[in-house]
mmCIF file of C-alpha atoms and ligand atoms in Angstrom:
data_model
loop_
_atom_site.group_PDB
_atom_site.id
_atom_site.type_symbol
_atom_site.label_atom_id
_atom_site.label_comp_id
_atom_site.label_asym_id
_atom_site.label_seq_id
_atom_site.Cartn_x
_atom_site.Cartn_y
_atom_site.Cartn_z
ATOM 1 C CA MET B 1 -2.126 25.135 -51.180
ATOM 2 C CA MET B 2 -2.811 23.240 -47.870
ATOM 3 C CA ALA B 3 -3.869 25.079 -44.960
ATOM 4 C CA ALA B 4 -2.279 24.397 -41.603
ATOM 5 C CA GLY B 5 -3.349 21.221 -39.995
ATOM 6 C CA GLY B 6 -3.993 19.520 -43.437
ATOM 7 C CA ALA B 7 -7.425 21.036 -44.024
ATOM 8 C CA VAL B 8 -7.984 21.783 -47.768
ATOM 9 C CA PRO B 9 -9.347 25.434 -47.887
ATOM 10 C CA LEU B 10 -12.931 25.265 -49.465
ATOM 11 C CA LEU B 11 -12.805 27.268 -52.699
ATOM 12 C CA ALA B 12 -14.903 30.412 -53.678
ATOM 13 C CA ALA B 13 -17.845 29.838 -56.094
ATOM 14 C CA ASN B 14 -15.971 30.563 -59.380
ATOM 15 C CA ALA B 15 -12.796 28.686 -58.172
ATOM 16 C CA PHE B 16 -13.444 25.825 -60.739
ATOM 17 C CA ASP B 17 -12.014 28.254 -63.465
ATOM 18 C CA ALA B 18 -8.738 28.027 -61.674
ATOM 19 C CA PRO B 19 -6.325 25.062 -61.936
ATOM 20 C CA ALA B 20 -6.595 22.430 -59.256
ATOM 21 C CA GLN B 21 -3.353 23.536 -57.522
ATOM 22 C CA ASN B 22 -5.308 26.393 -56.216
ATOM 23 C CA GLY B 23 -6.656 23.986 -53.409
ATOM 24 C CA ALA B 24 -9.732 22.054 -54.800
ATOM 25 C CA THR B 25 -10.890 19.424 -52.678
ATOM 26 C CA LEU B 26 -11.200 15.746 -54.237
ATOM 27 C CA ALA B 27 -15.003 16.426 -54.379
ATOM 28 C CA GLN B 28 -14.436 19.681 -56.007
ATOM 29 C CA ALA B 29 -12.111 18.190 -58.556
ATOM 30 C CA ALA B 30 -14.677 15.504 -59.394
ATOM 31 C CA ALA B 31 -17.476 17.758 -59.804
ATOM 32 C CA HIS B 32 -15.287 20.182 -62.122
ATOM 33 C CA ASN B 33 -16.040 17.399 -64.721
ATOM 34 C CA GLY B 34 -19.417 16.258 -63.785
ATOM 35 C CA ARG B 35 -18.240 13.291 -61.530
ATOM 36 C CA VAL B 36 -18.520 12.459 -57.822
ATOM 37 C CA TYR B 37 -16.006 11.512 -55.452
ATOM 38 C CA GLY B 38 -16.287 9.731 -52.156
ATOM 39 C CA ALA B 39 -15.055 7.074 -49.957
ATOM 40 C CA ALA B 40 -15.923 3.991 -47.907
ATOM 41 C CA VAL B 41 -16.260 5.054 -44.234
ATOM 42 C CA ARG B 42 -17.325 3.543 -40.944
ATOM 43 C CA ILE B 43 -19.622 5.514 -38.658
ATOM 44 C CA ARG B 44 -17.948 4.555 -35.514
ATOM 45 C CA ARG B 45 -14.620 6.007 -36.627
ATOM 46 C CA ILE B 46 -16.546 9.321 -37.901
ATOM 47 C CA ASP B 47 -18.124 9.518 -34.367
ATOM 48 C CA ALA B 48 -14.724 8.879 -32.599
ATOM 49 C CA GLU B 49 -12.150 10.990 -34.511
ATOM 50 C CA GLN B 50 -12.624 14.516 -35.001
ATOM 51 C CA ASP B 51 -9.883 14.754 -37.514
ATOM 52 C CA TYR B 52 -11.248 11.968 -39.818
ATOM 53 C CA ARG B 53 -14.805 13.373 -39.629
ATOM 54 C CA GLN B 54 -13.642 16.682 -40.798
ATOM 55 C CA ALA B 55 -11.581 15.005 -43.624
ATOM 56 C CA VAL B 56 -14.658 13.045 -44.734
ATOM 57 C CA VAL B 57 -16.967 16.107 -44.684
ATOM 58 C CA GLN B 58 -14.334 18.185 -46.490
ATOM 59 C CA GLU B 59 -13.179 15.685 -49.312
ATOM 60 C CA CYS B 60 -16.136 13.522 -50.060
ATOM 61 C CA ALA B 61 -19.372 13.994 -51.876
ATOM 62 C CA LEU B 62 -20.551 10.476 -51.562
ATOM 63 C CA LEU B 63 -20.218 7.791 -48.624
ATOM 64 C CA VAL B 64 -20.272 4.136 -48.993
ATOM 65 C CA PRO B 65 -20.615 2.160 -45.620
ATOM 66 C CA GLU B 66 -17.700 -0.129 -45.515
ATOM 67 C CA TYR B 67 -19.622 -3.136 -44.154
ATOM 68 C CA GLU B 68 -22.493 -1.687 -41.894
ATOM 69 C CA MET B 69 -25.182 -2.484 -44.573
ATOM 70 C CA ASN B 70 -24.129 -5.997 -45.082
ATOM 71 C CA TRP B 71 -26.770 -8.548 -44.434
ATOM 72 C CA ASN B 72 -24.436 -10.127 -41.552
ATOM 73 C CA GLU B 73 -24.251 -6.943 -39.950
ATOM 74 C CA ILE B 74 -27.817 -5.922 -40.160
ATOM 75 C CA GLU B 75 -29.341 -9.399 -39.250
ATOM 76 C CA PRO B 76 -26.810 -11.779 -37.493
ATOM 77 C CA ALA B 77 -29.678 -13.891 -36.414
ATOM 78 C CA TYR B 78 -32.959 -14.615 -38.165
ATOM 79 C CA GLY B 79 -35.438 -11.993 -37.644
ATOM 80 C CA GLN B 80 -33.038 -9.932 -35.375
ATOM 81 C CA LEU B 81 -32.725 -6.758 -37.466
ATOM 82 C CA SER B 82 -30.796 -3.899 -36.033
ATOM 83 C CA PHE B 83 -30.310 -0.763 -38.287
ATOM 84 C CA ASP B 84 -28.502 1.326 -35.599
ATOM 85 C CA ARG B 85 -25.295 1.649 -37.214
ATOM 86 C CA ILE B 86 -26.269 2.108 -40.777
ATOM 87 C CA ASP B 87 -28.937 4.484 -39.592
ATOM 88 C CA ALA B 88 -26.300 6.607 -38.072
ATOM 89 C CA LEU B 89 -24.215 6.479 -41.019
ATOM 90 C CA VAL B 90 -27.191 7.456 -43.156
ATOM 91 C CA ASP B 91 -28.168 10.242 -40.745
ATOM 92 C CA PHE B 92 -24.692 11.699 -40.887
ATOM 93 C CA ALA B 93 -24.533 11.525 -44.690
ATOM 94 C CA THR B 94 -27.890 13.360 -44.907
ATOM 95 C CA ASP B 95 -27.063 15.861 -42.305
ATOM 96 C CA GLN B 96 -23.944 16.726 -44.250
ATOM 97 C CA GLY B 97 -25.462 16.758 -47.584
ATOM 98 C CA LYS B 98 -23.578 13.662 -49.118
ATOM 99 C CA LYS B 99 -24.816 11.097 -51.563
ATOM 100 C CA LEU B 100 -24.670 7.357 -50.616
ATOM 101 C CA ARG B 101 -24.218 4.279 -52.296
ATOM 102 C CA GLY B 102 -26.049 1.325 -50.640
ATOM 103 C CA HIS B 103 -23.403 -1.454 -50.447
ATOM 104 C CA VAL B 104 -23.967 -4.296 -50.544
ATOM 105 C CA LEU B 105 -26.976 -6.458 -51.640
ATOM 106 C CA PHE B 106 -25.861 -9.609 -53.050
ATOM 107 C CA TRP B 107 -22.456 -10.544 -52.022
ATOM 108 C CA HIS B 108 -21.162 -14.142 -51.113
ATOM 109 C CA LEU B 109 -19.107 -12.672 -47.938
ATOM 110 C CA GLY B 110 -22.022 -10.620 -46.740
ATOM 111 C CA VAL B 111 -24.504 -13.517 -46.169
ATOM 112 C CA PRO B 112 -24.944 -14.574 -42.259
ATOM 113 C CA GLU B 113 -24.336 -18.161 -41.704
ATOM 114 C CA TRP B 114 -27.907 -19.018 -40.668
ATOM 115 C CA ALA B 115 -29.089 -17.534 -44.097
ATOM 116 C CA SER B 116 -26.704 -19.426 -46.068
ATOM 117 C CA ALA B 117 -28.035 -22.644 -44.325
ATOM 118 C CA MET B 118 -31.649 -21.496 -44.600
ATOM 119 C CA LEU B 119 -30.953 -20.710 -48.644
ATOM 120 C CA ARG B 120 -29.261 -24.055 -49.188
ATOM 121 C CA GLU B 121 -32.117 -25.795 -47.503
ATOM 122 C CA ARG B 122 -35.327 -23.972 -48.722
ATOM 123 C CA ARG B 123 -34.080 -22.180 -52.135
ATOM 124 C CA ASP B 124 -36.575 -19.442 -51.110
ATOM 125 C CA TRP B 125 -36.290 -16.146 -52.820
ATOM 126 C CA GLY B 126 -38.598 -14.810 -50.115
ATOM 127 C CA LEU B 127 -35.651 -14.923 -47.653
ATOM 128 C CA VAL B 128 -33.565 -12.610 -50.098
ATOM 129 C CA ASN B 129 -36.512 -10.411 -50.762
ATOM 130 C CA HIS B 130 -36.930 -10.043 -46.911
ATOM 131 C CA TYR B 131 -33.229 -8.554 -46.383
ATOM 132 C CA VAL B 132 -33.310 -6.513 -49.658
ATOM 133 C CA GLY B 133 -36.927 -5.119 -49.324
ATOM 134 C CA PHE B 134 -36.048 -4.015 -45.689
ATOM 135 C CA VAL B 135 -32.808 -2.585 -46.786
ATOM 136 C CA MET B 136 -33.972 -0.674 -50.010
ATOM 137 C CA THR B 137 -37.342 0.333 -48.587
ATOM 138 C CA ARG B 138 -35.892 1.920 -45.624
ATOM 139 C CA TYR B 139 -33.293 3.858 -47.445
ATOM 140 C CA ARG B 140 -34.420 4.184 -51.115
ATOM 141 C CA ASP B 141 -35.211 7.873 -50.885
ATOM 142 C CA LEU B 142 -31.857 8.623 -49.443
ATOM 143 C CA VAL B 143 -29.461 6.423 -51.376
ATOM 144 C CA HIS B 144 -28.374 7.631 -54.781
ATOM 145 C CA GLN B 145 -26.855 4.359 -56.140
ATOM 146 C CA TRP B 146 -26.691 0.479 -55.209
ATOM 147 C CA THR B 147 -24.227 -2.252 -55.449
ATOM 148 C CA VAL B 148 -26.590 -4.670 -56.345
ATOM 149 C CA VAL B 149 -24.516 -7.710 -57.079
ATOM 150 C CA ASN B 150 -20.666 -7.870 -56.102
ATOM 151 C CA GLU B 151 -17.885 -10.197 -57.154
ATOM 152 C CA ALA B 152 -20.093 -12.594 -59.027
ATOM 153 C CA ILE B 153 -17.055 -13.715 -61.162
ATOM 154 C CA ASP B 154 -14.543 -16.339 -60.150
ATOM 155 C CA PRO B 155 -12.955 -18.113 -63.079
ATOM 156 C CA GLY B 156 -12.081 -21.804 -62.586
ATOM 157 C CA GLN B 157 -15.368 -22.631 -60.837
ATOM 158 C CA ARG B 158 -17.838 -23.137 -63.641
ATOM 159 C CA SER B 159 -17.714 -22.875 -67.496
ATOM 160 C CA ASP B 160 -19.439 -19.261 -67.409
ATOM 161 C CA GLY B 161 -17.042 -17.884 -65.017
ATOM 162 C CA LEU B 162 -19.541 -17.303 -62.228
ATOM 163 C CA ARG B 163 -18.650 -17.634 -58.674
ATOM 164 C CA ASN B 164 -20.351 -20.768 -56.968
ATOM 165 C CA SER B 165 -21.712 -18.298 -54.221
ATOM 166 C CA ILE B 166 -24.743 -19.345 -51.927
ATOM 167 C CA TYR B 167 -27.098 -17.275 -54.408
ATOM 168 C CA LEU B 168 -26.053 -19.289 -57.405
ATOM 169 C CA GLU B 169 -26.253 -22.407 -55.546
ATOM 170 C CA ALA B 170 -29.732 -21.681 -54.422
ATOM 171 C CA PHE B 171 -31.195 -20.002 -57.472
ATOM 172 C CA GLY B 172 -28.978 -20.708 -60.477
ATOM 173 C CA PRO B 173 -27.173 -18.041 -62.475
ATOM 174 C CA GLY B 174 -30.624 -16.153 -62.826
ATOM 175 C CA TYR B 175 -29.974 -14.916 -59.540
ATOM 176 C CA ILE B 176 -28.263 -11.928 -60.867
ATOM 177 C CA HIS B 177 -31.024 -10.812 -63.367
ATOM 178 C CA ARG B 178 -33.711 -11.536 -60.469
ATOM 179 C CA ALA B 179 -31.547 -9.532 -58.100
ATOM 180 C CA PHE B 180 -31.388 -6.364 -60.406
ATOM 181 C CA THR B 181 -35.218 -6.935 -61.321
ATOM 182 C CA LEU B 182 -35.912 -6.967 -57.557
ATOM 183 C CA ALA B 183 -33.703 -3.625 -56.819
ATOM 184 C CA ARG B 184 -35.463 -1.679 -59.724
ATOM 185 C CA GLY B 185 -38.765 -2.335 -58.373
ATOM 186 C CA LEU B 186 -37.885 -1.340 -54.855
ATOM 187 C CA ALA B 187 -35.857 1.622 -55.852
ATOM 188 C CA PRO B 188 -36.775 3.127 -59.360
ATOM 189 C CA ASN B 189 -34.731 5.862 -59.165
ATOM 190 C CA GLY B 190 -31.450 4.415 -57.969
ATOM 191 C CA LEU B 191 -28.190 4.046 -59.935
ATOM 192 C CA LEU B 192 -27.879 -0.015 -60.031
ATOM 193 C CA LEU B 193 -24.281 -1.180 -60.202
ATOM 194 C CA LEU B 194 -22.711 -4.675 -61.167
ATOM 195 C CA SER B 195 -19.209 -4.486 -59.301
ATOM 196 C CA ASP B 196 -16.092 -6.800 -59.527
ATOM 197 C CA TYR B 197 -12.321 -6.884 -58.922
ATOM 198 C CA GLY B 198 -9.159 -7.985 -60.673
ATOM 199 C CA LEU B 199 -9.844 -5.987 -63.951
ATOM 200 C CA GLU B 200 -6.631 -4.091 -64.323
ATOM 201 C CA TYR B 201 -3.453 -6.016 -64.912
ATOM 202 C CA ASP B 202 -2.345 -8.027 -68.062
ATOM 203 C CA ASN B 203 -2.084 -11.571 -66.442
ATOM 204 C CA ALA B 204 -3.839 -14.837 -67.079
ATOM 205 C CA GLU B 205 -6.077 -14.530 -64.092
ATOM 206 C CA GLN B 206 -7.162 -11.161 -64.811
ATOM 207 C CA ARG B 207 -7.395 -11.715 -68.556
ATOM 208 C CA ALA B 208 -9.950 -14.349 -67.647
ATOM 209 C CA ARG B 209 -11.817 -12.129 -65.195
ATOM 210 C CA ARG B 210 -12.096 -9.467 -67.711
ATOM 211 C CA TYR B 211 -13.320 -12.058 -70.347
ATOM 212 C CA TYR B 212 -16.210 -13.571 -68.101
ATOM 213 C CA PHE B 213 -17.148 -10.285 -66.582
ATOM 214 C CA LEU B 214 -17.853 -9.097 -70.099
ATOM 215 C CA LYS B 215 -19.588 -12.164 -71.061
ATOM 216 C CA LEU B 216 -21.782 -11.908 -68.024
ATOM 217 C CA ILE B 217 -22.620 -8.300 -68.853
ATOM 218 C CA GLU B 218 -23.496 -9.098 -72.564
ATOM 219 C CA ARG B 219 -25.839 -11.922 -71.239
ATOM 220 C CA LEU B 220 -27.561 -9.555 -68.831
ATOM 221 C CA LYS B 221 -27.923 -6.649 -71.358
ATOM 222 C CA GLY B 222 -29.216 -9.272 -73.806
ATOM 223 C CA ALA B 223 -31.895 -10.410 -71.197
ATOM 224 C CA GLY B 224 -33.026 -6.758 -70.543
ATOM 225 C CA THR B 225 -31.591 -6.862 -67.218
ATOM 226 C CA PRO B 226 -32.073 -3.049 -65.475
ATOM 227 C CA LEU B 227 -28.284 -2.738 -65.060
ATOM 228 C CA ASP B 228 -26.974 0.694 -65.058
ATOM 229 C CA CYS B 229 -23.321 0.904 -64.363
ATOM 230 C CA ILE B 230 -20.252 -1.266 -64.075
ATOM 231 C CA GLY B 231 -18.469 -0.908 -60.783
ATOM 232 C CA LEU B 232 -14.621 -1.408 -61.212
ATOM 233 C CA GLN B 233 -13.385 -1.906 -57.632
ATOM 234 C CA GLY B 234 -9.854 -1.006 -58.608
ATOM 235 C CA HIS B 235 -8.035 -2.716 -55.727
ATOM 236 C CA LEU B 236 -4.491 -1.745 -57.239
ATOM 237 C CA ASP B 237 -1.576 -3.938 -56.387
ATOM 238 C CA LEU B 238 1.888 -3.202 -56.673
ATOM 239 C CA ARG B 239 3.054 -6.874 -56.546
ATOM 240 C CA LEU B 240 1.522 -7.477 -59.866
ATOM 241 C CA GLY B 241 3.739 -4.728 -61.627
ATOM 242 C CA GLN B 242 2.025 -1.910 -63.351
ATOM 243 C CA VAL B 243 -1.793 -1.722 -64.495
ATOM 244 C CA SER B 244 -2.182 -2.498 -68.180
ATOM 245 C CA ALA B 245 -3.554 0.618 -69.777
ATOM 246 C CA PRO B 246 -4.109 -1.089 -73.046
ATOM 247 C CA ALA B 247 -6.164 -4.019 -71.356
ATOM 248 C CA ILE B 248 -8.091 -1.371 -69.189
ATOM 249 C CA ALA B 249 -8.965 0.655 -72.458
ATOM 250 C CA ALA B 250 -9.892 -2.564 -74.686
ATOM 251 C CA PHE B 251 -12.351 -3.522 -71.594
ATOM 252 C CA LEU B 252 -13.849 -0.100 -71.468
ATOM 253 C CA ARG B 253 -14.438 -0.019 -75.344
ATOM 254 C CA GLU B 254 -16.551 -2.970 -74.849
ATOM 255 C CA LEU B 255 -18.546 -1.414 -72.153
ATOM 256 C CA ASN B 256 -18.932 1.936 -74.155
ATOM 257 C CA ASP B 257 -20.272 -0.324 -77.183
ATOM 258 C CA MET B 258 -22.916 -1.445 -74.717
ATOM 259 C CA ASN B 259 -23.409 2.194 -73.615
ATOM 260 C CA LEU B 260 -22.608 1.224 -70.044
ATOM 261 C CA PRO B 261 -20.836 3.908 -67.686
ATOM 262 C CA VAL B 262 -18.641 2.882 -65.101
ATOM 263 C CA MET B 263 -17.494 4.011 -61.444
ATOM 264 C CA VAL B 264 -14.319 2.974 -59.705
ATOM 265 C CA THR B 265 -15.833 1.796 -56.528
ATOM 266 C CA GLU B 266 -13.003 0.620 -53.971
ATOM 267 C CA LEU B 267 -9.672 2.261 -55.389
ATOM 268 C CA ASP B 268 -6.815 1.761 -52.977
ATOM 269 C CA VAL B 269 -3.260 0.445 -53.718
ATOM 270 C CA LYS B 270 -1.502 -2.517 -51.920
ATOM 271 C CA GLU B 271 2.086 -1.894 -51.508
ATOM 272 C CA SER B 272 4.842 -4.228 -52.153
ATOM 273 C CA GLN B 273 8.257 -2.558 -50.847
ATOM 274 C CA TYR B 274 6.961 -1.986 -47.172
ATOM 275 C CA VAL B 275 10.582 -1.186 -46.011
ATOM 276 C CA ALA B 276 11.364 1.339 -48.663
ATOM 277 C CA SER B 277 11.069 5.258 -47.339
ATOM 278 C CA ALA B 278 7.817 6.778 -46.995
ATOM 279 C CA GLN B 279 8.654 9.081 -49.733
ATOM 280 C CA GLU B 280 9.568 6.277 -52.124
ATOM 281 C CA ARG B 281 6.609 4.157 -50.946
ATOM 282 C CA ASP B 282 3.968 7.077 -51.558
ATOM 283 C CA ARG B 283 5.552 7.738 -55.140
ATOM 284 C CA MET B 284 5.060 4.221 -56.493
ATOM 285 C CA VAL B 285 1.525 4.421 -54.891
ATOM 286 C CA ALA B 286 0.626 7.683 -56.603
ATOM 287 C CA ASP B 287 2.371 6.760 -59.938
ATOM 288 C CA GLU B 288 0.156 3.482 -60.146
ATOM 289 C CA THR B 289 -2.965 5.732 -59.243
ATOM 290 C CA ARG B 290 -2.202 8.015 -61.845
ATOM 291 C CA ARG B 291 -1.423 5.075 -64.491
ATOM 292 C CA TYR B 292 -4.870 3.623 -63.652
ATOM 293 C CA LEU B 293 -6.936 6.759 -63.628
ATOM 294 C CA ASP B 294 -5.461 8.085 -66.684
ATOM 295 C CA ALA B 295 -6.710 4.930 -68.572
ATOM 296 C CA VAL B 296 -10.028 4.577 -66.908
ATOM 297 C CA LEU B 297 -11.112 8.179 -67.062
ATOM 298 C CA SER B 298 -9.869 8.709 -70.361
ATOM 299 C CA HIS B 299 -11.433 5.474 -72.055
ATOM 300 C CA GLY B 300 -14.629 4.999 -70.057
ATOM 301 C CA ARG B 301 -17.583 6.985 -69.157
ATOM 302 C CA CYS B 302 -16.608 7.094 -65.685
ATOM 303 C CA LEU B 303 -19.317 8.613 -63.383
ATOM 304 C CA GLY B 304 -17.187 8.893 -60.265
ATOM 305 C CA VAL B 305 -14.518 7.406 -57.975
ATOM 306 C CA THR B 306 -14.718 6.163 -54.613
ATOM 307 C CA THR B 307 -11.701 5.021 -52.534
ATOM 308 C CA TRP B 308 -11.860 2.121 -50.123
ATOM 309 C CA GLY B 309 -11.191 4.427 -47.180
ATOM 310 C CA LEU B 310 -9.895 7.970 -47.112
ATOM 311 C CA SER B 311 -6.833 7.670 -44.775
ATOM 312 C CA ASP B 312 -4.219 4.973 -44.366
ATOM 313 C CA ARG B 313 -5.115 4.921 -40.463
ATOM 314 C CA HIS B 314 -8.234 2.926 -41.685
ATOM 315 C CA SER B 315 -7.200 0.888 -44.411
ATOM 316 C CA TRP B 316 -8.583 -2.829 -44.645
ATOM 317 C CA ILE B 317 -5.031 -3.568 -46.075
ATOM 318 C CA ILE B 318 -2.825 -4.471 -43.252
ATOM 319 C CA GLU B 319 0.304 -6.739 -42.669
ATOM 320 C CA ILE B 320 -0.315 -8.174 -39.282
ATOM 321 C CA THR B 321 0.833 -11.807 -39.806
ATOM 322 C CA PRO B 322 3.479 -13.000 -37.303
ATOM 323 C CA GLN B 323 5.898 -13.246 -40.173
ATOM 324 C CA ASP B 324 5.439 -9.392 -41.047
ATOM 325 C CA TYR B 325 5.812 -8.764 -37.492
ATOM 326 C CA ALA B 326 9.097 -10.554 -37.644
ATOM 327 C CA ARG B 327 10.014 -8.797 -40.999
ATOM 328 C CA PHE B 328 9.455 -5.542 -39.685
ATOM 329 C CA PRO B 329 10.390 -5.172 -36.008
ATOM 330 C CA GLY B 330 9.036 -2.351 -34.186
ATOM 331 C CA ALA B 331 6.460 -1.587 -36.955
ATOM 332 C CA TRP B 332 2.742 -0.473 -36.514
ATOM 333 C CA LYS B 333 3.767 2.788 -34.960
ATOM 334 C CA ASN B 334 1.745 5.295 -37.327
ATOM 335 C CA GLY B 335 1.592 5.430 -41.250
ATOM 336 C CA GLU B 336 5.460 5.628 -41.327
ATOM 337 C CA SER B 337 5.915 2.203 -40.307
ATOM 338 C CA PRO B 338 6.102 -0.848 -42.690
ATOM 339 C CA GLY B 339 3.141 -2.488 -40.969
ATOM 340 C CA ILE B 340 0.534 0.067 -42.404
ATOM 341 C CA ASN B 341 -0.153 0.081 -45.954
ATOM 342 C CA ARG B 342 0.203 3.406 -47.627
ATOM 343 C CA GLY B 343 -2.666 3.114 -50.188
ATOM 344 C CA LEU B 344 -5.130 5.888 -49.706
ATOM 345 C CA PRO B 345 -5.378 9.532 -50.590
ATOM 346 C CA LEU B 346 -4.531 10.707 -46.854
ATOM 347 C CA SER B 347 -1.822 9.792 -44.385
ATOM 348 C CA TRP B 348 -2.507 8.277 -40.935
ATOM 349 C CA GLU B 349 -2.301 12.232 -39.912
ATOM 350 C CA MET B 350 -5.126 13.148 -42.309
ATOM 351 C CA LYS B 351 -2.590 15.022 -44.446
ATOM 352 C CA PRO B 352 -2.602 14.430 -48.259
ATOM 353 C CA LYS B 353 -0.050 11.940 -49.838
ATOM 354 C CA PRO B 354 1.134 12.106 -53.459
ATOM 355 C CA MET B 355 -1.708 9.592 -54.169
ATOM 356 C CA TYR B 356 -4.193 12.307 -53.195
ATOM 357 C CA PHE B 357 -2.929 14.879 -55.837
ATOM 358 C CA ALA B 358 -2.562 12.285 -58.367
ATOM 359 C CA LEU B 359 -6.221 11.507 -57.863
ATOM 360 C CA ARG B 360 -7.112 15.196 -57.660
ATOM 361 C CA ASP B 361 -5.093 16.198 -60.602
ATOM 362 C CA ALA B 362 -6.943 13.010 -62.808
ATOM 363 C CA LEU B 363 -10.354 14.038 -61.729
ATOM 364 C CA TRP B 364 -9.663 17.669 -62.418
ATOM 365 C CA ARG B 365 -7.849 17.471 -65.687
ATOM 366 C CA ILE B 366 -9.852 14.553 -67.616
ATOM 367 C CA ARG B 367 -13.009 15.420 -68.992
ATOM 368 C CA LEU B 368 -16.176 13.020 -68.548
ATOM 369 C CA ARG B 369 -16.674 11.197 -71.828
ATOM 370 C CA ARG B 370 -20.073 11.767 -73.122
HETATM 371 O O1 LIG K 401 -16.403 -3.592 -35.760
HETATM 372 C C1 LIG K 401 -16.729 -4.843 -35.454
HETATM 373 C C2 LIG K 401 -15.952 -5.136 -33.959
HETATM 374 O O2 LIG K 401 -16.806 -4.375 -32.960
HETATM 375 C C3 LIG K 401 -15.835 -6.619 -33.628
HETATM 376 O O3 LIG K 401 -15.286 -6.848 -32.565
HETATM 377 C C4 LIG K 401 -15.110 -7.316 -34.834
HETATM 378 C C5 LIG K 401 -15.142 -8.914 -34.563
HETATM 379 O O4 LIG K 401 -16.288 -9.355 -34.591
HETATM 380 O O5 LIG K 401 -15.801 -6.990 -36.051
HETATM 381 C C6 LIG K 401 -15.820 -5.682 -36.280
HETATM 382 O O6 LIG K 401 -16.383 -5.408 -37.985
HETATM 383 C C7 LIG K 401 -15.593 -5.927 -38.726
HETATM 384 C C8 LIG K 401 -15.460 -4.788 -39.658
HETATM 385 O O7 LIG K 401 -14.789 -5.192 -40.931
HETATM 386 C C9 LIG K 401 -14.518 -3.836 -39.144
HETATM 387 O O8 LIG K 401 -13.167 -4.515 -38.706
HETATM 388 C C10 LIG K 401 -16.705 -6.842 -39.278
HETATM 389 O O9 LIG K 401 -16.838 -8.031 -38.492
HETATM 390 C C11 LIG K 401 -15.886 -7.343 -40.707
HETATM 391 O O10 LIG K 401 -16.862 -8.121 -41.663
HETATM 392 C C12 LIG K 401 -15.658 -6.231 -41.645
HETATM 393 O O11 LIG K 401 -14.919 -6.669 -42.769
HETATM 394 C C13 LIG K 401 -15.231 -5.962 -43.912
HETATM 395 C C14 LIG K 401 -15.381 -6.914 -45.172
HETATM 396 O O12 LIG K 401 -15.764 -6.198 -46.436
HETATM 397 C C15 LIG K 401 -16.504 -7.775 -45.010
HETATM 398 O O13 LIG K 401 -17.701 -7.173 -44.923
HETATM 399 C C16 LIG K 401 -14.138 -4.953 -44.253
HETATM 400 O O14 LIG K 401 -14.026 -3.786 -43.116
HETATM 401 C C17 LIG K 401 -14.250 -4.349 -45.609
HETATM 402 O O15 LIG K 401 -13.155 -3.469 -45.936
HETATM 403 C C18 LIG K 401 -14.462 -5.116 -46.433
HETATM 404 O O16 LIG K 401 -14.745 -4.570 -47.851
HETATM 405 C C19 LIG K 401 -14.940 -5.572 -49.006
HETATM 406 C C20 LIG K 401 -16.010 -4.872 -49.978
HETATM 407 O O17 LIG K 401 -17.147 -5.137 -49.227
HETATM 408 C C21 LIG K 401 -16.057 -5.787 -51.296
HETATM 409 N N1 LIG K 401 -14.917 -5.655 -51.938
HETATM 410 C C22 LIG K 401 -13.788 -6.087 -51.313
HETATM 411 C C23 LIG K 401 -13.575 -5.249 -49.876
HETATM 412 C C24 LIG K 401 -12.310 -5.692 -49.191
HETATM 413 O O18 LIG K 401 -12.407 -6.993 -48.730
#
């Protein structure tokens, strides 16, 4: 059970024989079935908030830089590379014995403006090689897996369902194969991921996303692209109803047929009933988490789960429009208020919420498909 102060007691060596309710951490529950659990983190918050730092060390076996490795963070101006923040995060992870996911190499929202302009003008792969080469060479011995290409799909833009990113504009659809080939050459031992979002619900948009994503994956596998794993971002959204277990299962069967494992890479839950009680809100978040993980862990060969953040205190999902301030007068206190989305495993105060136990139970209970 939870120790005072929310710290989950570390288990004795033979604890994995005991049921999860004996207090396994998320990392231990994942390892129980040969998976890894982790979270996206920001190094400045780890340095500034001792309770958060302790929770990260306690619960996570893998860390993902939330944005510190993005091209626009590392090279905001041409040739002015700064690795300070990402070095600090990598050093923290290494010191604490954590695995790392290099996030993110090719992502349309991670490109600095100067690079977009230069790519549009010159269509020079050497420019891409410059950034990716710097990052992968610097960290390849410390980073266990890489989000090589993120969010390549955007139905409605092209007949192949690909997003008209600056990479596609500059290099054509072949940029994805080139990206993975470059990554394999720079980090031969890294697990290379292709990741996307909007794959969980049974609606027209997400049916299209699953269709085009599978078509892209089939093309890449057919071309011999060195693609190792599919990243399912897993940004769940209670405004869309409940995740569709049959749709997820059918999608994962296609990946199993291509012998492709998956990872849930950015799990969190966007609420829809911000003015319900915290207990009711937490129950809805936990139920959706359970439905989703039951489907993914049962039907896919899921190597691990990373949540996009660990605590509601740091969620990227926040309701801060003026209309929301008006709707929720006096909001934005701690996580109890309507203004803070309660879609991550730990509360504002770093206490496990029902989502934590839904996640831990699924990781512990569901065996890894071989
Ligand atoms: O920390 C600086 C602050 O010092 C500065 O004053 C401020 C204004 O420039 O920027 C702050 O950094 C921002 C950071 O979030 C922290 O707020 C970055 O500019 C901003 O780019 C960053 O946004 C991140 C976003 O990706 C874009 O990189 C979010 O944290 C992050 O949660 C989000 O994550 C994405 C995944 O990479 C891909 N999937 C979707 C997911 C959510 O959008």
